[in-house]
Short mmCIF file of C-alpha atoms in Angstrom, two decimals:
data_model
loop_
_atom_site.label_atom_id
_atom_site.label_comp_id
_atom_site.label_asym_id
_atom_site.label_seq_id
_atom_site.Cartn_x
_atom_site.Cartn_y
_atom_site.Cartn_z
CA UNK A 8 -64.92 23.37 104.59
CA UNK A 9 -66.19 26.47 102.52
CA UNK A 10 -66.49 25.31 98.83
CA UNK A 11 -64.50 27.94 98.06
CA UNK A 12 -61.37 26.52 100.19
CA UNK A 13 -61.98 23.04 98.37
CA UNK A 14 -61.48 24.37 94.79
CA UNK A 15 -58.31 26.22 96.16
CA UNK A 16 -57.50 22.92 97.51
CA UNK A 17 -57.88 21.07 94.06
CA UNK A 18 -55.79 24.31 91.88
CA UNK A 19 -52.77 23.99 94.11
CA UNK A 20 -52.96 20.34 93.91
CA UNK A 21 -53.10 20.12 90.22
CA UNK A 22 -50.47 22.83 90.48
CA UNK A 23 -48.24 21.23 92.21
CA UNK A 24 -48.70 17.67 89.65
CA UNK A 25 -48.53 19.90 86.46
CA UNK A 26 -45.06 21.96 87.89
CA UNK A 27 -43.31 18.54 89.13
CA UNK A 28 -43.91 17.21 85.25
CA UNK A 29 -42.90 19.81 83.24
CA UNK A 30 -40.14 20.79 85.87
CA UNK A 31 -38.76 17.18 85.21
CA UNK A 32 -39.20 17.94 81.37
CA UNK A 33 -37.11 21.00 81.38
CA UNK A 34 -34.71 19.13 83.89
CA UNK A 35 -33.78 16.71 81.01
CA UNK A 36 -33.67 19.00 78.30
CA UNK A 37 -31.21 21.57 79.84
CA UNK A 38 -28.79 18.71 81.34
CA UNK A 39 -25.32 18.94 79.59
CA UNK A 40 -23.81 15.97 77.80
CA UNK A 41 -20.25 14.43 79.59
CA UNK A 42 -17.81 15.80 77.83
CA UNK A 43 -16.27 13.90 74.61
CA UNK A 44 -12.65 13.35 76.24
CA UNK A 45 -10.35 14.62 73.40
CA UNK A 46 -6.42 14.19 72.74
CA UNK A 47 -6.11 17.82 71.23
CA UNK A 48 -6.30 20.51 73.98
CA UNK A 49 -4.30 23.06 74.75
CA UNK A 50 -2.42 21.15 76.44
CA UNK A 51 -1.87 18.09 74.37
CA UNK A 52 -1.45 18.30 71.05
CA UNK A 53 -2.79 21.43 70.32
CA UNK A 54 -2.00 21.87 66.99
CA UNK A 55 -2.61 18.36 65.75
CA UNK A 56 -5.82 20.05 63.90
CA UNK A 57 -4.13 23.17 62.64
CA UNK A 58 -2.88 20.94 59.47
CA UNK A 59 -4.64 21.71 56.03
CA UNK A 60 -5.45 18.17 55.53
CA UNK A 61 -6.56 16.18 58.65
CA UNK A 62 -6.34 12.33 59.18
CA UNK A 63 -10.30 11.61 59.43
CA UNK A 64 -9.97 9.89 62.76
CA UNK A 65 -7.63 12.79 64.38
CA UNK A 66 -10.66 15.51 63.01
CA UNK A 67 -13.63 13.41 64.83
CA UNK A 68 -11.39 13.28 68.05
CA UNK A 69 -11.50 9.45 67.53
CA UNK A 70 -7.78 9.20 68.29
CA UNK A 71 -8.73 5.54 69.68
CA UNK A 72 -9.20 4.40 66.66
CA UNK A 73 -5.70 3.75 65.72
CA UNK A 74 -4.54 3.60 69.12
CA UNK A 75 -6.74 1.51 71.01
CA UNK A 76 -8.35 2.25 74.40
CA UNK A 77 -5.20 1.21 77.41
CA UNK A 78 -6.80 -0.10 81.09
CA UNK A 79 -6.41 3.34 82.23
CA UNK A 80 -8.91 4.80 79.80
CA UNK A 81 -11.70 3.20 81.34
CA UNK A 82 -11.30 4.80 85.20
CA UNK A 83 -9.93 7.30 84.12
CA UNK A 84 -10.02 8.76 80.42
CA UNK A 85 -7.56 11.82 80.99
CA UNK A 86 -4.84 9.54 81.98
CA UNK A 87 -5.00 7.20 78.77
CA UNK A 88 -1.68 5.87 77.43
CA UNK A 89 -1.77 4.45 74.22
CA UNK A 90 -0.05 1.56 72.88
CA UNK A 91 2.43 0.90 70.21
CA UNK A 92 1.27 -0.03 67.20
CA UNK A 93 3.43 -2.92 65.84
CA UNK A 94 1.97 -3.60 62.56
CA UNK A 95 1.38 -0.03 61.05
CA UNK A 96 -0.02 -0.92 57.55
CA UNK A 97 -2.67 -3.90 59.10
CA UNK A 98 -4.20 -0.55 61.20
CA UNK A 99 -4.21 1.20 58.10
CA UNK A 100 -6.15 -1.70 55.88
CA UNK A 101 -8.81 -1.51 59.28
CA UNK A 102 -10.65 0.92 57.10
CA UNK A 103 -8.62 1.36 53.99
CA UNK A 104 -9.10 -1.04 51.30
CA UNK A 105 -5.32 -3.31 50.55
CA UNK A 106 -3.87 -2.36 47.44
CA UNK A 107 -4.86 -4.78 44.59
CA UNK A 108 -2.30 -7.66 43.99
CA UNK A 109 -0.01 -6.69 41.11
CA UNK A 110 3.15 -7.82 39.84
CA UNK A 111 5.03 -4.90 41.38
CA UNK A 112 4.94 -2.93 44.60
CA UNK A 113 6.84 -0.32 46.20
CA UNK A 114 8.87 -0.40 48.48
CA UNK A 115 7.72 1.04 51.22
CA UNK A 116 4.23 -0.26 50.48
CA UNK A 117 5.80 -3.97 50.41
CA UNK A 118 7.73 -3.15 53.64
CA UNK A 119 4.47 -2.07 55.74
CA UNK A 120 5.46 1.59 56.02
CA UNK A 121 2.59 3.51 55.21
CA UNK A 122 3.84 6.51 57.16
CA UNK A 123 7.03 6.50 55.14
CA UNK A 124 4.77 8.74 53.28
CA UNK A 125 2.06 9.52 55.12
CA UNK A 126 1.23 11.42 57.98
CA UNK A 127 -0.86 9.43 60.27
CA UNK A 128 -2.52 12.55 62.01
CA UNK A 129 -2.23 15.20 59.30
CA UNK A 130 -0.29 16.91 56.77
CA UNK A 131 -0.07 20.36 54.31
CA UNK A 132 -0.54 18.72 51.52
CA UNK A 133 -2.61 16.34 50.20
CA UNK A 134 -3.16 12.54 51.11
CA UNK A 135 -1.54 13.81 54.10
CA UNK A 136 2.03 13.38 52.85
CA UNK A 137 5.41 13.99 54.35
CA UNK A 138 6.64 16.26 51.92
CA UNK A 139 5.18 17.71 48.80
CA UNK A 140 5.14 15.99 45.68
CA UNK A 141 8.67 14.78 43.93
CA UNK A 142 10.50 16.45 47.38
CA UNK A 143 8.99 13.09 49.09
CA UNK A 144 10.31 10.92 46.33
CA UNK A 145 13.89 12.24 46.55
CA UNK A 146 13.81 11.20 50.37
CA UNK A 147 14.81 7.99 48.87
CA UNK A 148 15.51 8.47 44.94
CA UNK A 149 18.69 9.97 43.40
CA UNK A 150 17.94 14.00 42.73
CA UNK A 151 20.06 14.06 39.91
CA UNK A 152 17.18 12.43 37.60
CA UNK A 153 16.28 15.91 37.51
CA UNK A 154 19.59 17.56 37.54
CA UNK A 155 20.48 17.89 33.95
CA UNK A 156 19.71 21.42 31.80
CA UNK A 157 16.36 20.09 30.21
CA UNK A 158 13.93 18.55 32.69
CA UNK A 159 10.25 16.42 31.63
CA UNK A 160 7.57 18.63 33.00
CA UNK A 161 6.31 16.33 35.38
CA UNK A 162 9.45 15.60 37.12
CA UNK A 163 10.01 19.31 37.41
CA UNK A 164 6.73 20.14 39.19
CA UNK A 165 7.06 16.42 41.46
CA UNK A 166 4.20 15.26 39.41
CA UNK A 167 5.79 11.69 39.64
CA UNK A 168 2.70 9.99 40.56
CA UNK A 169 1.58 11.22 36.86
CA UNK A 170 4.18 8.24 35.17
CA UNK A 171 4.33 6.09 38.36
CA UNK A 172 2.14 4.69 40.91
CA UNK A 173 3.11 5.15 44.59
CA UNK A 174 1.79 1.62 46.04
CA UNK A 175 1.07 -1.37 43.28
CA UNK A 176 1.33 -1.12 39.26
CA UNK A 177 1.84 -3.87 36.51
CA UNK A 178 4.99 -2.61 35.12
CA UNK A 179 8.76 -2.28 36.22
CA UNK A 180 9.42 1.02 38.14
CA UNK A 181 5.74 1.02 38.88
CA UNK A 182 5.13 2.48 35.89
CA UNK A 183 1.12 3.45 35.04
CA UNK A 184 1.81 2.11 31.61
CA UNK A 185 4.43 0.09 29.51
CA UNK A 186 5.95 1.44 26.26
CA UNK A 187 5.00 4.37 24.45
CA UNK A 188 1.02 4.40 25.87
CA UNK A 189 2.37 5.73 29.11
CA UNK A 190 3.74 8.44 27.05
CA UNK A 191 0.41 9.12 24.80
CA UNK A 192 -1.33 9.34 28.26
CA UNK A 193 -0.20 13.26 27.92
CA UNK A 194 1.33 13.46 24.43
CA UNK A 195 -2.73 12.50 22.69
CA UNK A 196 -1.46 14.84 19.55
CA UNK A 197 1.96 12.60 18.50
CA UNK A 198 -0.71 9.62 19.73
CA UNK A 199 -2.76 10.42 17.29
CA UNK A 200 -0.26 11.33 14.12
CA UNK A 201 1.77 8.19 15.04
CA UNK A 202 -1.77 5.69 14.57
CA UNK A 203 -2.77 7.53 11.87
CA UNK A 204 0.55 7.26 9.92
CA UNK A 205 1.70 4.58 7.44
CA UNK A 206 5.41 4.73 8.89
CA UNK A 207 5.97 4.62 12.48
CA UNK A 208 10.00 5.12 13.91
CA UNK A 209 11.15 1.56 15.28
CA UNK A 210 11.68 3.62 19.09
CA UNK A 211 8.56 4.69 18.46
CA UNK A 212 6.65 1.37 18.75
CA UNK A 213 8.42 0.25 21.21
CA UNK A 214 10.30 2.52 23.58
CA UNK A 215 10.24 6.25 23.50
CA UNK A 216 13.31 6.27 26.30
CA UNK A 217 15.26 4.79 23.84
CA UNK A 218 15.93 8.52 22.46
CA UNK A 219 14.21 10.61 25.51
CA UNK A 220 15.27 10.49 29.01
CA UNK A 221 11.86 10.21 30.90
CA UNK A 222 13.50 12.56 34.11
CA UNK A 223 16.14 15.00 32.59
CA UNK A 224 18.90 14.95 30.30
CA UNK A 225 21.39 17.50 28.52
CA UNK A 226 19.88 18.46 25.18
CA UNK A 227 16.41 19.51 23.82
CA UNK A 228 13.38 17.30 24.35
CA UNK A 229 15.21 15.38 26.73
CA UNK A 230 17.49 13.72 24.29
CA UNK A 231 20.99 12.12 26.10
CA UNK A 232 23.11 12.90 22.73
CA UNK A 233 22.32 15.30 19.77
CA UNK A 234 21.80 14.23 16.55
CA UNK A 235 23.06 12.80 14.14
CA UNK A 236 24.91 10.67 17.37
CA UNK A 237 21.63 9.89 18.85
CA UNK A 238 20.61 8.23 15.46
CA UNK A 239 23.72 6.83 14.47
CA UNK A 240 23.68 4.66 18.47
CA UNK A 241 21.35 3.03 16.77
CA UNK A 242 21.97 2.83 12.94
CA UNK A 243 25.04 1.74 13.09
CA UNK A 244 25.25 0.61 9.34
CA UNK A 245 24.72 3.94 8.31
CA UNK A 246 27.26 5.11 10.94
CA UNK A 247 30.30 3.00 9.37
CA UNK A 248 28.99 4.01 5.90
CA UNK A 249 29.38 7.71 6.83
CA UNK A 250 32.71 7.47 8.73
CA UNK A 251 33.94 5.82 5.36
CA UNK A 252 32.50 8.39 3.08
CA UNK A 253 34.63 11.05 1.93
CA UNK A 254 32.07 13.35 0.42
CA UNK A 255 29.32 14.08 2.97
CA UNK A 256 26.00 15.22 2.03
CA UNK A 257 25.55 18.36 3.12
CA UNK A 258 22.65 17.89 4.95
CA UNK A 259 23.80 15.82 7.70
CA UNK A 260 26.07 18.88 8.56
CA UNK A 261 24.41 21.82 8.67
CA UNK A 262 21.45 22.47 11.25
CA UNK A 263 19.17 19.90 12.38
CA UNK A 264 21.08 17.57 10.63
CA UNK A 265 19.30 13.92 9.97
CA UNK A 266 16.11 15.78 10.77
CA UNK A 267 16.42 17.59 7.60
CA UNK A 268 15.26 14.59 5.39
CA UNK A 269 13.59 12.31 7.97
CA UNK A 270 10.92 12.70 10.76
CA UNK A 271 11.91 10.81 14.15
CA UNK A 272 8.62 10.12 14.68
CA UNK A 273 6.35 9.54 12.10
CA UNK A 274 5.70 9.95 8.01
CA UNK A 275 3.40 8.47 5.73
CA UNK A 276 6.41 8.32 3.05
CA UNK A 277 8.89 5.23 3.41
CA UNK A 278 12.20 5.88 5.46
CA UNK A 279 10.09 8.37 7.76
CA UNK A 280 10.76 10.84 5.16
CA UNK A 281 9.91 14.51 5.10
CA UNK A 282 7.90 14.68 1.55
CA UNK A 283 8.45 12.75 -1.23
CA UNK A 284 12.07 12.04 -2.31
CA UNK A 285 12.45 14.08 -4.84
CA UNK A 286 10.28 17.34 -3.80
CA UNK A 287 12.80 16.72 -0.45
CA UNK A 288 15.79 17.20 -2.28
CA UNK A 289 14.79 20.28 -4.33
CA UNK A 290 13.34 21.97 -1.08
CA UNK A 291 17.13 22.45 -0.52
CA UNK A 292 18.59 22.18 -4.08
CA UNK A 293 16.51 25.33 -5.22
CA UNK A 294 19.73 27.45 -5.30
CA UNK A 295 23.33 27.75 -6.12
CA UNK A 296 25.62 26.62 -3.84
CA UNK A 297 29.22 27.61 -3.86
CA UNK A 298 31.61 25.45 -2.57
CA UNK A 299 34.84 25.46 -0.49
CA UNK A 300 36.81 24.93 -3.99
CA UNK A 301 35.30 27.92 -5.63
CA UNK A 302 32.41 25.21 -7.53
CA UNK A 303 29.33 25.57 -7.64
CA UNK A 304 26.53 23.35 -7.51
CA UNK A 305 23.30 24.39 -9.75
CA UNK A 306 20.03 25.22 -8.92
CA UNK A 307 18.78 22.13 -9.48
CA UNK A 308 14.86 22.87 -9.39
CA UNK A 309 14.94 25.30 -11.88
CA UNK A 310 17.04 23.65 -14.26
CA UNK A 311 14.61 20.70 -14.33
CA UNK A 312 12.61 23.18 -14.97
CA UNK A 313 14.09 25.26 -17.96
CA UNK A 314 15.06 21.57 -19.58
CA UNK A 315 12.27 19.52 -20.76
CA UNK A 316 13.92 16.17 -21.30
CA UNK A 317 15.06 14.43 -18.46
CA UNK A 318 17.24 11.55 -18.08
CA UNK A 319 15.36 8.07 -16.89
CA UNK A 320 15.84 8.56 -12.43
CA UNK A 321 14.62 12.34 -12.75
CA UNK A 322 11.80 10.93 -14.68
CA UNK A 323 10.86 8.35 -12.04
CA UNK A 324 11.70 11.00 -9.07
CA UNK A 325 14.34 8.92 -7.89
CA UNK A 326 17.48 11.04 -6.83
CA UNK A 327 18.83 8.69 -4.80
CA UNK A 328 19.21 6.16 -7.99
CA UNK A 329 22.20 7.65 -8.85
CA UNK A 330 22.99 9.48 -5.29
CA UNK A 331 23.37 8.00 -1.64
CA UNK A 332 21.65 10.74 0.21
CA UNK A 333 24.25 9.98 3.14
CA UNK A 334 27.53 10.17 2.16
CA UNK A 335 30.11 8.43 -0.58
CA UNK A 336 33.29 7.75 -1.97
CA UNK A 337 32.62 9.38 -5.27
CA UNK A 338 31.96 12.81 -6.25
CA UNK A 339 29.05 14.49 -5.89
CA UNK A 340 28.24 11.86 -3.17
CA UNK A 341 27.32 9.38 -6.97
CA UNK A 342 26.60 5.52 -5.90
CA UNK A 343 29.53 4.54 -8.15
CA UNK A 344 32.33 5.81 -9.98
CA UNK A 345 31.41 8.76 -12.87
CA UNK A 346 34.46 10.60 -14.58
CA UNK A 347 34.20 14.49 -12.91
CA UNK A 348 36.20 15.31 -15.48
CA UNK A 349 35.83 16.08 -19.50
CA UNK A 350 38.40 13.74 -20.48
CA UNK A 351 39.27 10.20 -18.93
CA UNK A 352 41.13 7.39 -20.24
CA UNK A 353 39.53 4.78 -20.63
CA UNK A 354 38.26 1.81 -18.32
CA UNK A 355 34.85 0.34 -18.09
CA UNK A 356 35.01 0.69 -14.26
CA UNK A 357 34.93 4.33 -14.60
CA UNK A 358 31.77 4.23 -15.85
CA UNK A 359 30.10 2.16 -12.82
CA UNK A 360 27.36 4.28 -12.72
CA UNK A 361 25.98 4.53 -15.94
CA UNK A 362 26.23 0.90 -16.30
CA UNK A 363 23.94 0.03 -13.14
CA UNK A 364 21.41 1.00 -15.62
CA UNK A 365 22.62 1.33 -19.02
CA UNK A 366 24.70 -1.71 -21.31
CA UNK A 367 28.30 -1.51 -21.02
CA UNK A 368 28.92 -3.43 -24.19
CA UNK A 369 28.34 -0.22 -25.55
CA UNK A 370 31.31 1.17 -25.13
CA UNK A 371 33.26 -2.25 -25.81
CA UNK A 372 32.48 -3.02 -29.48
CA UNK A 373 33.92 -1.01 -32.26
CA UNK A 374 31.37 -1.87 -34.12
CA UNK A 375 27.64 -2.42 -34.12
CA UNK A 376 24.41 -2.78 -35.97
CA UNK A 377 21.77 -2.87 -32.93
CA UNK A 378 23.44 -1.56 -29.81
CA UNK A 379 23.18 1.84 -30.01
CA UNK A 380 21.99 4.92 -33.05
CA UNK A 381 24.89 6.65 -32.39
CA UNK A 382 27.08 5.13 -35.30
CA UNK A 383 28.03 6.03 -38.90
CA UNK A 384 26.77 2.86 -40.81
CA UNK A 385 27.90 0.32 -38.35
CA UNK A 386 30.85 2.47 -36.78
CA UNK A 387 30.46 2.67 -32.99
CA UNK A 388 30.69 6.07 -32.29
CA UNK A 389 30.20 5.67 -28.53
CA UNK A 390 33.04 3.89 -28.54
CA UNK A 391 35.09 5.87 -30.81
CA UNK A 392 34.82 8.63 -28.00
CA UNK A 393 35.13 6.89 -25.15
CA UNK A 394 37.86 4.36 -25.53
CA UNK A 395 41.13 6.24 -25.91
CA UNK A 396 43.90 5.12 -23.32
CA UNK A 397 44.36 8.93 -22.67
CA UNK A 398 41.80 11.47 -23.79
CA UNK A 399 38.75 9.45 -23.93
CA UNK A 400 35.71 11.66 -24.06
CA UNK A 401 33.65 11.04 -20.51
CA UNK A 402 29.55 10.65 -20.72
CA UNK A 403 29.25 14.19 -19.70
CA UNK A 404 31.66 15.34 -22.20
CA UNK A 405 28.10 15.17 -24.71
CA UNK A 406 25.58 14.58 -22.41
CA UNK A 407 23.61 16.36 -19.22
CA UNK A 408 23.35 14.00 -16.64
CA UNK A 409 19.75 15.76 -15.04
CA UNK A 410 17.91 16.89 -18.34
CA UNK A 411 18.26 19.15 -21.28
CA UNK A 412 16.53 20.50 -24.53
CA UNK A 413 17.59 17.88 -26.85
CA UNK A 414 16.99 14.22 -27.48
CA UNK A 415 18.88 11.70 -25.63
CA UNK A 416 19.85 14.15 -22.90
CA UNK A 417 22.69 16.28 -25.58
CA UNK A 418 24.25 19.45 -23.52
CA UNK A 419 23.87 22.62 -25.30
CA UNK A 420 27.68 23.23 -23.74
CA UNK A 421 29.75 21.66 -22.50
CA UNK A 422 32.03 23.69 -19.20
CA UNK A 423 35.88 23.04 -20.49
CA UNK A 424 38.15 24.81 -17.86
CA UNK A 425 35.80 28.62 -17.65
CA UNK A 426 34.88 27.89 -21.35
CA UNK A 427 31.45 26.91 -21.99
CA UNK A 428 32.22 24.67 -25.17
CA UNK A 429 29.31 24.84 -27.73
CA UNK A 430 27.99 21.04 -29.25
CA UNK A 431 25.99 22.19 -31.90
CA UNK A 432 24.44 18.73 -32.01
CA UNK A 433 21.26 18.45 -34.77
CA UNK A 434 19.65 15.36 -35.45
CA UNK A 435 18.06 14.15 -38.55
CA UNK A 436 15.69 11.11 -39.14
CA UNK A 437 18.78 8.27 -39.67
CA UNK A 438 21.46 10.50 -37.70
CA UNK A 439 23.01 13.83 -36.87
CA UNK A 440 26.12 16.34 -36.62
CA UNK A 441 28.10 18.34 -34.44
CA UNK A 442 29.94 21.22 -34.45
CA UNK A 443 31.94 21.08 -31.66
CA UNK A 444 34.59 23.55 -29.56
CA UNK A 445 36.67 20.61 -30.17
CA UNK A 446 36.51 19.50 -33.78
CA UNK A 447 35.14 20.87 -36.96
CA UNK A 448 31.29 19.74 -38.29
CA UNK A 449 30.91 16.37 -38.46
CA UNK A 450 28.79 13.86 -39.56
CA UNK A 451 26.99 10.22 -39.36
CA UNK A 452 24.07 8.34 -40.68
CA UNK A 453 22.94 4.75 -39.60
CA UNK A 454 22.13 4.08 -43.37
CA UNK A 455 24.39 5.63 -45.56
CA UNK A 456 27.61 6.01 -43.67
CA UNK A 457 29.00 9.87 -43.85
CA UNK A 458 32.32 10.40 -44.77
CA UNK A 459 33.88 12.64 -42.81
CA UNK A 460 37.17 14.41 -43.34
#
């Protein structure tokens, strides 16, 4: 053999090794996987898939999984039937973690019936949910929580889940929160006046649903009743004391009613107050008001004002000394009994409401040394005024009952029927005069009793 032929012999030989390897090589690396033997096709369930949110199982065409392989599957995977699954919410704790213990559950989560809810293959909306949102709730809830004129945001969007949660919570109704925290979950700016305020509304503290309907309800902000009903469920004191009273304030009728003095929430002044007591009443009694009889009631902030000497509760800020702020028996809604009128026969209990402060002994003794300055040597002349049987002289008959330019609260004038009836009153060191619309000048010294004609 030609050496030639022998190196031929050797190149095809080697040829033949090198092609058989790599041929093999290529072989492997071009043979197709068996194909993954899916539920979806277009055949069978076809639009299982189509969903915007997919059960993760049904998306890696793991559909045994859930359902378990069946005899069949194994000779013949096309042909699989699966089998019922008897205990739905065991499957579902396979790979999702059981709901933490708590002291309540719901319903459907205590029952087993996870797909109750949930769509086991896949769903529009998210968590792969039935329905969206509150729709799913009112499967089994009343839709009239939400029927009423004024609806809690939440519950009109089917944010439920935002107050309750849908599998295990520590509070009744599966509430997130008890009390008013579930509330300051959303409402952080009343959270925040409410702890930072010295007075805190009882409801409050405790319960905001006693006055708001957490779903819907009929009036503004929720509220069941309007005020001043809503308040008065509650206060029911108050509520007797303002059926009784026949002269209302004013306030509780017009406008937001009990909201007018008081916040419902919150105040750093006591009785949840607006402002102080007094600025409160003169941010309303800072003009005339005219009145169903043709009266009219002054403007009370300037007057204080214009008159420098004010009697003892104006001095203190205390309206309410001498006024119930609610409602009364007397006029000008007055605590106790004070004569309207210029003249009043006499009877101490008339005079009920100068005598929660002031000594009534001193209208009851003729005669004095120490009770009072107003007396000709030791003539009473308070009680010279007062204590006729038919036209005794009333308190305001001399003196303003607010304030006024002249020692011991003495009226300029005095209104008699549409006269404004002068006093004239000047006072010396050991006593004074008057020149009255009703008698001539007159009068009296502590020391030297004045003789007067």
């Amino acid at each position: 053999m030609k050496k030639t032929d022998i190196l031929l012999l050797i190149a095809a030989f080697t040829a033949l090794i090198v092609s058989g390897f790599y041929g093999n090589s290529i072989a492997a690396q071009e043979e197709v996987p068996k194909e993954k033997v899916t539920c979806i096709t277009s055949k069978c369930h076809a639009t299982m898939k189509e969903v915007k949110y997919v059960h993760g199982p049904v998306a890696a065409d793991e559909c045994i999984v859930c359902h378990g392989e069946s005899p069949k599957h194994a000779a013949n995977p096309k042909k699989n039937k699966f089998a019922k699954i008897d205990n739905v919410q065991s499957k579902c704790f396979e790979c999702h973690d059981p709901f933490p213990k708590k002291k309540f559950t719901h319903t459907p989560v205590e029952e087993g019936e996870c797909i109750a809810c949930h769509s086991p293959h896949g769903s529009p909306y998210k968590f792969q949910l039935l329905k969206k949102g509150g729709d799913l709730c009112f499967e089994c809830h009343d839709e009239e929580l939400v029927a009423d004129k004024f609806v809690h945001g939440p519950a009109a969007v089917g944010g439920c889940v935002v107050c309750h949660d849908p599998h295990t919570a520590d509070y009744e109704k599966n509430l997130r929160a008890q009390g008013p925290a579930l509330c300051f979950m959303c409402h952080v700016d009343k959270a925040e006046a409410i702890n930072n305020s010295e007075y805190v509304h009882k409801p409050v503290s405790e319960d905001c649903t006693k006055c708001h309907n957490p779903h819907s309800a009929p009036k503004q902000f929720m509220l069941n009743f309007e005020v001043p009903e809503l308040c008065l469920n509650c206060h029911d004191e108050k509520k007797k004391q303002i059926a009784a009273a026949t002269v209302k304030h004013g306030a509780l009728k017009i406008k937001k009613s009990c909201l007018n003095c008081h916040d419902v929430h919150n105040s750093n002044i006591a009785k949840n107050l607006l402002m102080e007591p007094m600025d409160l009443c003169l941010s309303c009694h800072d003009r005339e008001y005219k009145q169903l009889d043709g009266k009219s009631i002054i403007n009370m902030k300037k007057w204080l004002a214009e008159n420098s000497n004010h009697h003892g509760p104006i001095k203190q800020k205390d309206c309410s000394g001498c006024h119930n702020p609610h409602g009364s028996t007397n006029f000008r809604i007055l605590r106790y009994p004070y004569p309207a009128t210029f003249y009043k026969s006499f009877s101490p209990d008339n005079y009920n409401l100068c005598f929660s402060c002031h000594e009534k002994s001193i209208v009851l003794n003729p005669e004095t040394t120490k009770l009072t300055n107003f007396r000709n040597g030791n003539m009473n002349l308070h009680f010279k005024h007062v204590n006729k049987p038919i036209k005794g002289r009333t308190c305001r008959a001399c003196h303003e009952t607010h304030a006024s330019n002249f020692p011991k609260h003495i009226r300029e004038a005095v209104p008699f029927g549409a006269w404004e009836l002068p006093v004239n009153y000047k006072k010396t060191e050991t006593g004074g005069s008057c020149t009255p619309g009703c008698h001539k000048l007159k009068k009296y010294d502590r020391i030297k009793k004045e003789i007067n004609e």
